PDB file of C-alpha atoms in Angstrom:
ATOM      1  CA  GLU L   1     -25.276  21.129  25.213  1.00 88.00           C
ATOM      2  CA  ILE L   2     -22.975  18.839  27.290  1.00 92.00           C
ATOM      3  CA  VAL L   3     -20.652  19.843  29.573  1.00 96.00           C
ATOM      4  CA  LEU L   4     -17.483  18.292  30.118  1.00 97.00           C
ATOM      5  CA  THR L   5     -15.700  18.409  33.979  1.00 98.00           C
ATOM      6  CA  GLN L   6     -12.597  17.160  34.603  1.00 98.00           C
ATOM      7  CA  SER L   7     -10.749  16.485  37.804  1.00 95.00           C
ATOM      8  CA  PRO L   8      -8.687  17.347  39.707  1.00 97.00           C
ATOM      9  CA  GLY L   9      -7.480  20.351  38.183  1.00 96.00           C
ATOM     10  CA  THR L  10      -4.066  19.875  38.743  1.00 97.00           C
ATOM     11  CA  LEU L  11      -2.298  16.651  39.462  1.00 97.00           C
ATOM     12  CA  SER L  12       1.313  16.675  41.238  1.00 97.00           C
ATOM     13  CA  LEU L  13       2.942  13.272  41.048  1.00 97.00           C
ATOM     14  CA  SER L  14       6.670  11.891  40.573  1.00 97.00           C
ATOM     15  CA  PRO L  15       7.934   9.669  37.546  1.00 96.00           C
ATOM     16  CA  GLY L  16       6.919   6.132  37.799  1.00 96.00           C
ATOM     17  CA  GLU L  17       3.759   7.096  38.941  1.00 97.00           C
ATOM     18  CA  ARG L  18       0.417   6.107  38.136  1.00 97.00           C
ATOM     19  CA  ALA L  19      -1.924   9.239  36.981  1.00 98.00           C
ATOM     20  CA  THR L  20      -5.727   8.723  37.324  1.00 98.00           C
ATOM     21  CA  LEU L  21      -7.810  11.605  35.423  1.00 98.00           C
ATOM     22  CA  SER L  22     -11.844  11.737  35.466  1.00 98.00           C
ATOM     23  CA  CYS L  23     -13.927  13.266  32.579  1.00 98.00           C
ATOM     24  CA  ARG L  24     -17.363  13.383  34.032  1.00 98.00           C
ATOM     25  CA  ALA L  25     -20.247  14.565  31.166  1.00 97.00           C
ATOM     26  CA  SER L  26     -23.469  16.685  32.175  1.00 96.00           C
ATOM     27  CA  GLN L  27     -25.460  13.767  29.834  1.00 95.00           C
ATOM     28  CA  SER L  28     -24.585  10.699  28.385  1.00 95.00           C
ATOM     29  CA  ILE L  29     -22.141  10.753  25.045  1.00 95.00           C
ATOM     30  CA  SER L  30     -23.769   8.718  22.562  1.00 89.00           C
ATOM     31  CA  ARG L  31     -21.253   6.083  20.745  1.00 94.00           C
ATOM     32  CA  ASN L  32     -18.801   6.631  23.748  1.00 93.00           C
ATOM     33  CA  TYR L  33     -17.542   8.901  20.994  1.00 97.00           C
ATOM     34  CA  LEU L  34     -14.880  10.585  23.660  1.00 97.00           C
ATOM     35  CA  ALA L  35     -11.501  11.282  22.874  1.00 98.00           C
ATOM     36  CA  TRP L  36      -8.237  12.649  25.098  1.00 98.00           C
ATOM     37  CA  TYR L  37      -5.872  15.292  23.505  1.00 98.00           C
ATOM     38  CA  GLN L  38      -2.293  15.947  25.357  1.00 98.00           C
ATOM     39  CA  GLN L  39      -0.976  19.601  25.097  1.00 98.00           C
ATOM     40  CA  LYS L  40       2.778  20.514  25.942  1.00 97.00           C
ATOM     41  CA  PRO L  41       3.072  24.255  26.207  1.00 94.00           C
ATOM     42  CA  GLY L  42       3.672  26.030  23.404  1.00 94.00           C
ATOM     43  CA  GLN L  43       2.501  22.952  20.753  1.00 96.00           C
ATOM     44  CA  ALA L  44      -0.982  22.277  19.629  1.00 97.00           C
ATOM     45  CA  PRO L  45      -2.944  19.311  21.484  1.00 97.00           C
ATOM     46  CA  THR L  46      -2.276  15.879  19.920  1.00 97.00           C
ATOM     47  CA  LEU L  47      -4.595  12.957  20.171  1.00 98.00           C
ATOM     48  CA  LEU L  48      -4.492  10.082  22.710  1.00 98.00           C
ATOM     49  CA  ILE L  49      -7.568   8.203  22.996  1.00 98.00           C
ATOM     50  CA  TYR L  50     -11.094   7.905  20.921  1.00 98.00           C
ATOM     51  CA  GLY L  51     -13.421   5.918  21.312  1.00 96.00           C
ATOM     52  CA  ALA L  52     -13.715   6.304  24.786  1.00 97.00           C
ATOM     53  CA  PHE L  53     -10.473   3.530  24.853  1.00 96.00           C
ATOM     54  CA  THR L  54      -9.026   3.244  21.522  1.00 97.00           C
ATOM     55  CA  ARG L  55      -5.024   4.373  21.511  1.00 98.00           C
ATOM     56  CA  ALA L  56      -4.081   6.563  18.314  1.00 97.00           C
ATOM     57  CA  THR L  57      -1.841   5.830  16.062  1.00 95.00           C
ATOM     58  CA  GLY L  58       2.213   5.712  17.852  1.00 96.00           C
ATOM     59  CA  ILE L  59       0.343   6.521  21.129  1.00 98.00           C
ATOM     60  CA  PRO L  60       2.631   4.353  23.950  1.00 97.00           C
ATOM     61  CA  ASP L  61       0.536   1.970  25.766  1.00 96.00           C
ATOM     62  CA  ARG L  62       0.982   2.743  29.199  1.00 97.00           C
ATOM     63  CA  PHE L  63      -1.883   5.519  27.947  1.00 98.00           C
ATOM     64  CA  SER L  64      -5.601   3.671  28.538  1.00 98.00           C
ATOM     65  CA  GLY L  65      -8.738   4.914  28.721  1.00 98.00           C
ATOM     66  CA  SER L  66     -11.784   3.658  29.883  1.00 97.00           C
ATOM     67  CA  GLY L  67     -15.422   4.363  30.908  1.00 97.00           C
ATOM     68  CA  SER L  68     -18.517   4.783  29.063  1.00 96.00           C
ATOM     69  CA  GLY L  69     -21.866   6.968  29.319  1.00 95.00           C
ATOM     70  CA  THR L  70     -20.804   9.856  31.526  1.00 96.00           C
ATOM     71  CA  ASP L  71     -18.101   9.448  33.318  1.00 98.00           C
ATOM     72  CA  PHE L  72     -14.578   8.575  31.796  1.00 98.00           C
ATOM     73  CA  THR L  73     -10.909   8.007  32.902  1.00 98.00           C
ATOM     74  CA  LEU L  74      -7.742   8.174  31.055  1.00 98.00           C
ATOM     75  CA  THR L  75      -4.813   6.311  32.971  1.00 98.00           C
ATOM     76  CA  ILE L  76      -1.188   6.774  32.668  1.00 97.00           C
ATOM     77  CA  GLY L  77       0.254   3.595  33.587  1.00 94.00           C
ATOM     78  CA  ARG L  78       3.765   5.045  34.770  1.00 94.00           C
ATOM     79  CA  LEU L  79       4.700   8.430  34.119  1.00 97.00           C
ATOM     80  CA  GLU L  80       7.688   9.517  31.809  1.00 97.00           C
ATOM     81  CA  PRO L  81       9.372  12.861  31.284  1.00 96.00           C
ATOM     82  CA  GLU L  82       7.179  13.191  28.340  1.00 96.00           C
ATOM     83  CA  ASP L  83       4.403  12.658  30.150  1.00 97.00           C
ATOM     84  CA  TYR L  84       3.804  16.067  32.350  1.00 97.00           C
ATOM     85  CA  ALA L  85       1.326  18.193  30.380  1.00 97.00           C
ATOM     86  CA  VAL L  86      -2.264  18.817  30.333  1.00 98.00           C
ATOM     87  CA  TYR L  87      -5.132  16.817  29.292  1.00 98.00           C
ATOM     88  CA  TYR L  88      -8.328  17.634  27.448  1.00 98.00           C
ATOM     89  CA  CYS L  89     -11.181  14.934  26.989  1.00 98.00           C
ATOM     90  CA  HIS L  90     -13.510  15.914  24.396  1.00 97.00           C
ATOM     91  CA  LYS L  91     -16.915  14.951  23.290  1.00 97.00           C
ATOM     92  CA  TYR L  92     -17.518  14.445  18.903  1.00 95.00           C
ATOM     93  CA  ASP L  93     -20.547  12.712  18.954  1.00 89.00           C
ATOM     94  CA  SER L  94     -22.578  15.961  17.610  1.00 87.00           C
ATOM     95  CA  SER L  95     -22.744  19.558  17.903  1.00 88.00           C
ATOM     96  CA  PRO L  96     -21.653  21.622  19.638  1.00 91.00           C
ATOM     97  CA  LEU L  97     -18.239  19.459  20.218  1.00 94.00           C
ATOM     98  CA  THR L  98     -16.810  20.401  23.715  1.00 95.00           C
ATOM     99  CA  PHE L  99     -14.012  20.459  25.756  1.00 97.00           C
ATOM    100  CA  GLY L 100     -13.348  20.176  29.450  1.00 98.00           C
ATOM    101  CA  GLY L 101     -11.774  22.103  31.345  1.00 97.00           C
ATOM    102  CA  GLY L 102      -8.150  20.182  31.280  1.00 97.00           C
ATOM    103  CA  THR L 103      -6.111  18.564  34.091  1.00 98.00           C
ATOM    104  CA  LYS L 104      -2.381  19.358  34.221  1.00 98.00           C
ATOM    105  CA  VAL L 105      -0.060  16.644  35.086  1.00 98.00           C
ATOM    106  CA  GLU L 106       2.722  17.925  36.974  1.00 97.00           C
ATOM    107  CA  ILE L 107       5.844  16.788  38.436  1.00 93.00           C
ATOM    108  CA  LYS L 108       5.859  16.847  42.114  1.00 92.00           C
TER     109      LYS L 108
ATOM    110  CA  GLU E   1       3.040  14.025   5.487  1.00 95.00           C
ATOM    111  CA  VAL E   2      -0.339  15.884   6.492  1.00 96.00           C
ATOM    112  CA  GLN E   3       0.238  19.205   7.192  1.00 97.00           C
ATOM    113  CA  LEU E   4      -1.647  22.303   8.653  1.00 98.00           C
ATOM    114  CA  VAL E   5      -0.256  25.652   8.970  1.00 98.00           C
ATOM    115  CA  GLU E   6      -2.068  28.061   9.762  1.00 98.00           C
ATOM    116  CA  SER E   7      -0.988  31.886   8.974  1.00 98.00           C
ATOM    117  CA  GLY E   8      -2.388  35.724   9.025  1.00 98.00           C
ATOM    118  CA  GLY E   9      -2.361  36.115  13.397  1.00 97.00           C
ATOM    119  CA  ASP E  10      -1.801  39.409  14.191  1.00 97.00           C
ATOM    120  CA  LEU E  11      -2.014  42.371  16.624  1.00 98.00           C
ATOM    121  CA  VAL E  12      -5.206  44.689  16.166  1.00 98.00           C
ATOM    122  CA  GLN E  13      -7.056  47.003  17.749  1.00 98.00           C
ATOM    123  CA  PRO E  14     -10.698  46.724  18.617  1.00 98.00           C
ATOM    124  CA  GLY E  15     -13.571  46.934  15.900  1.00 98.00           C
ATOM    125  CA  GLY E  16     -10.879  45.797  13.392  1.00 98.00           C
ATOM    126  CA  SER E  17     -10.564  42.589  11.058  1.00 98.00           C
ATOM    127  CA  LEU E  18      -8.254  39.877  10.196  1.00 98.00           C
ATOM    128  CA  ARG E  19      -8.126  37.094   7.962  1.00 98.00           C
ATOM    129  CA  LEU E  20      -7.046  33.355   8.801  1.00 98.00           C
ATOM    130  CA  SER E  21      -5.962  31.014   6.332  1.00 98.00           C
ATOM    131  CA  CYS E  22      -4.851  27.328   6.940  1.00 98.00           C
ATOM    132  CA  ALA E  23      -3.102  25.635   3.943  1.00 98.00           C
ATOM    133  CA  ALA E  24      -3.834  21.943   4.105  1.00 98.00           C
ATOM    134  CA  SER E  25      -1.426  18.895   2.398  1.00 98.00           C
ATOM    135  CA  GLY E  26      -0.473  15.546   2.502  1.00 98.00           C
ATOM    136  CA  PHE E  27      -3.945  14.745   2.675  1.00 97.00           C
ATOM    137  CA  THR E  28      -7.166  14.586   0.489  1.00 98.00           C
ATOM    138  CA  PHE E  29      -8.573  18.120   1.792  1.00 98.00           C
ATOM    139  CA  ARG E  30     -12.015  17.614   0.252  1.00 97.00           C
ATOM    140  CA  ASP E  31     -12.839  14.865   2.148  1.00 97.00           C
ATOM    141  CA  TYR E  32     -12.265  16.685   5.798  1.00 97.00           C
ATOM    142  CA  TRP E  33     -14.988  18.881   7.721  1.00 97.00           C
ATOM    143  CA  MET E  34     -12.597  21.482   9.167  1.00 98.00           C
ATOM    144  CA  TYR E  35     -12.858  23.742  12.403  1.00 98.00           C
ATOM    145  CA  TRP E  36     -11.532  26.620  13.751  1.00 98.00           C
ATOM    146  CA  VAL E  37     -10.523  25.832  17.442  1.00 98.00           C
ATOM    147  CA  ARG E  38      -9.236  28.876  19.737  1.00 98.00           C
ATOM    148  CA  GLN E  39      -7.377  28.714  22.865  1.00 98.00           C
ATOM    149  CA  VAL E  40      -6.908  31.666  25.527  1.00 97.00           C
ATOM    150  CA  PRO E  41      -3.241  31.406  26.441  1.00 91.00           C
ATOM    151  CA  GLY E  42      -3.663  28.901  29.466  1.00 90.00           C
ATOM    152  CA  LYS E  43      -7.041  28.705  29.266  1.00 94.00           C
ATOM    153  CA  GLY E  44      -8.763  26.022  27.760  1.00 95.00           C
ATOM    154  CA  LEU E  45     -10.461  24.836  24.047  1.00 97.00           C
ATOM    155  CA  VAL E  46     -13.240  26.276  22.461  1.00 97.00           C
ATOM    156  CA  CYS E  47     -14.804  25.401  18.869  1.00 97.00           C
ATOM    157  CA  VAL E  48     -15.140  28.393  17.385  1.00 97.00           C
ATOM    158  CA  SER E  49     -16.925  27.253  13.517  1.00 98.00           C
ATOM    159  CA  HIS E  50     -16.729  24.407  11.230  1.00 98.00           C
ATOM    160  CA  ILE E  51     -17.828  23.428   7.378  1.00 98.00           C
ATOM    161  CA  ASN E  52     -18.052  20.710   5.952  1.00 97.00           C
ATOM    162  CA  THR E  53     -16.282  19.078   2.907  1.00 97.00           C
ATOM    163  CA  ASP E  54     -17.879  20.757   0.183  1.00 96.00           C
ATOM    164  CA  GLY E  55     -18.709  24.242   1.846  1.00 97.00           C
ATOM    165  CA  SER E  56     -22.099  24.390   1.299  1.00 97.00           C
ATOM    166  CA  TYR E  57     -22.789  24.256   5.568  1.00 97.00           C
ATOM    167  CA  THR E  58     -20.851  26.297   8.276  1.00 98.00           C
ATOM    168  CA  ALA E  59     -21.485  26.925  12.006  1.00 97.00           C
ATOM    169  CA  TYR E  60     -20.591  29.472  14.610  1.00 97.00           C
ATOM    170  CA  GLU E  61     -19.957  29.426  18.094  1.00 96.00           C
ATOM    171  CA  ASP E  62     -22.721  32.047  19.839  1.00 96.00           C
ATOM    172  CA  SER E  63     -20.145  34.913  20.924  1.00 97.00           C
ATOM    173  CA  VAL E  64     -18.638  35.188  17.215  1.00 98.00           C
ATOM    174  CA  LYS E  65     -22.165  34.472  14.684  1.00 98.00           C
ATOM    175  CA  GLY E  66     -22.059  37.317  12.211  1.00 97.00           C
ATOM    176  CA  ARG E  67     -18.903  39.056  13.090  1.00 98.00           C
ATOM    177  CA  PHE E  68     -16.477  35.508  11.542  1.00 98.00           C
ATOM    178  CA  THR E  69     -17.321  33.632   8.127  1.00 98.00           C
ATOM    179  CA  ILE E  70     -15.245  30.381   7.659  1.00 98.00           C
ATOM    180  CA  THR E  71     -14.195  29.480   3.949  1.00 98.00           C
ATOM    181  CA  ARG E  72     -12.737  26.993   2.201  1.00 98.00           C
ATOM    182  CA  ASP E  73     -11.275  26.282  -1.766  1.00 98.00           C
ATOM    183  CA  ASN E  74     -10.979  23.019  -2.496  1.00 98.00           C
ATOM    184  CA  ALA E  75      -8.973  23.307  -5.213  1.00 98.00           C
ATOM    185  CA  LYS E  76      -6.394  25.554  -2.832  1.00 98.00           C
ATOM    186  CA  ASN E  77      -6.409  23.242   0.180  1.00 98.00           C
ATOM    187  CA  THR E  78      -6.663  26.263   2.136  1.00 98.00           C
ATOM    188  CA  LEU E  79      -9.068  26.854   4.760  1.00 98.00           C
ATOM    189  CA  TYR E  80      -9.978  30.457   5.965  1.00 98.00           C
ATOM    190  CA  LEU E  81     -11.467  32.784   8.889  1.00 98.00           C
ATOM    191  CA  GLN E  82     -12.527  36.073   7.849  1.00 98.00           C
ATOM    192  CA  MET E  83     -12.421  38.336  11.820  1.00 98.00           C
ATOM    193  CA  ASN E  84     -14.655  41.170  11.528  1.00 98.00           C
ATOM    194  CA  SER E  85     -15.269  43.640  14.855  1.00 98.00           C
ATOM    195  CA  LEU E  86     -12.743  41.924  16.269  1.00 98.00           C
ATOM    196  CA  ARG E  87     -13.358  42.472  20.204  1.00 98.00           C
ATOM    197  CA  VAL E  88     -10.223  41.904  23.079  1.00 97.00           C
ATOM    198  CA  GLU E  89     -12.024  38.580  24.284  1.00 97.00           C
ATOM    199  CA  ASP E  90     -11.296  37.219  20.778  1.00 98.00           C
ATOM    200  CA  THR E  91      -7.401  36.762  21.695  1.00 98.00           C
ATOM    201  CA  ALA E  92      -6.082  33.463  21.424  1.00 98.00           C
ATOM    202  CA  VAL E  93      -4.026  30.787  19.994  1.00 98.00           C
ATOM    203  CA  TYR E  94      -6.253  30.095  16.942  1.00 98.00           C
ATOM    204  CA  TYR E  95      -5.562  26.241  15.278  1.00 98.00           C
ATOM    205  CA  CYS E  96      -6.947  24.789  12.403  1.00 98.00           C
ATOM    206  CA  VAL E  97      -8.296  21.154  12.560  1.00 98.00           C
ATOM    207  CA  ARG E  98      -9.898  18.221  10.574  1.00 98.00           C
ATOM    208  CA  LYS E  99     -12.081  16.413  11.692  1.00 96.00           C
ATOM    209  CA  MET E 100     -14.025  13.009   9.459  1.00 93.00           C
ATOM    210  CA  ILE E 101     -17.222  12.345  10.353  1.00 90.00           C
ATOM    211  CA  HIS E 102     -17.569  10.271  13.013  1.00 92.00           C
ATOM    212  CA  ASN E 103     -14.142  10.860  14.069  1.00 95.00           C
ATOM    213  CA  PRO E 104     -11.947  13.136  16.831  1.00 96.00           C
ATOM    214  CA  PHE E 105      -9.912  15.904  15.732  1.00 96.00           C
ATOM    215  CA  ASP E 106      -6.826  13.903  14.528  1.00 94.00           C
ATOM    216  CA  ARG E 107      -4.516  16.527  13.449  1.00 96.00           C
ATOM    217  CA  TRP E 108      -3.935  20.289  14.068  1.00 98.00           C
ATOM    218  CA  GLY E 109      -1.749  23.103  12.831  1.00 98.00           C
ATOM    219  CA  GLN E 110       0.792  24.746  14.943  1.00 97.00           C
ATOM    220  CA  GLY E 111      -1.956  27.794  15.784  1.00 97.00           C
ATOM    221  CA  THR E 112      -2.019  31.697  14.759  1.00 98.00           C
ATOM    222  CA  LEU E 113      -2.108  34.051  17.475  1.00 98.00           C
ATOM    223  CA  VAL E 114      -4.411  36.684  16.984  1.00 98.00           C
ATOM    224  CA  THR E 115      -3.812  39.503  19.582  1.00 98.00           C
ATOM    225  CA  VAL E 116      -6.954  41.909  19.873  1.00 98.00           C
ATOM    226  CA  SER E 117      -5.489  45.505  22.054  1.00 97.00           C
ATOM    227  CA  SER E 118      -5.513  49.351  21.808  1.00 95.00           C
TER     228      SER E 118
END
């Protein structure tokens, strides 16, 4: 089973700052089938990025994904108030489908 | 509008049973693999079970094998999760999620809370 490790666990940043979130896989993820989700308190996760770098429908361009193989990054260009949330990476190439432990982006 | 609406979550004693349902609308249900993903409050996400488009293939996370059963009724556009021999550690929010092959989870239900406690 491929394990996804996200870092840091918590990121404390001010509005307008840039956020860089990391997701490292224990083995290479085929076809870059790596997605990122945002989850706000009391809500279900929503899809932000898939295929490592493709934004989902309606996602603002301040969200960008990069990486390949075992190392992936989610970047939020300039934090808006609505961006404070928990972010999860997720591999969907083959079973078992797994998630990283999450990175919480909180207001500094 | 695509909707996935879970129901059936409740407070149940250890050893008890529950059946979760997920009503799908706004898309062609039979075209999608369906998953149950659970989340212990304040913790991460775990895929518990999934089923293929016609219900002929199912899979389970090790901790629920032999206790949970996933089924679907494509005529009713509904996904189910029969949960037996419930344990305290099954306490979580259970999400119904859709997926197409080669695509990520793109729509989630709002979740239903299962609490296992005496």
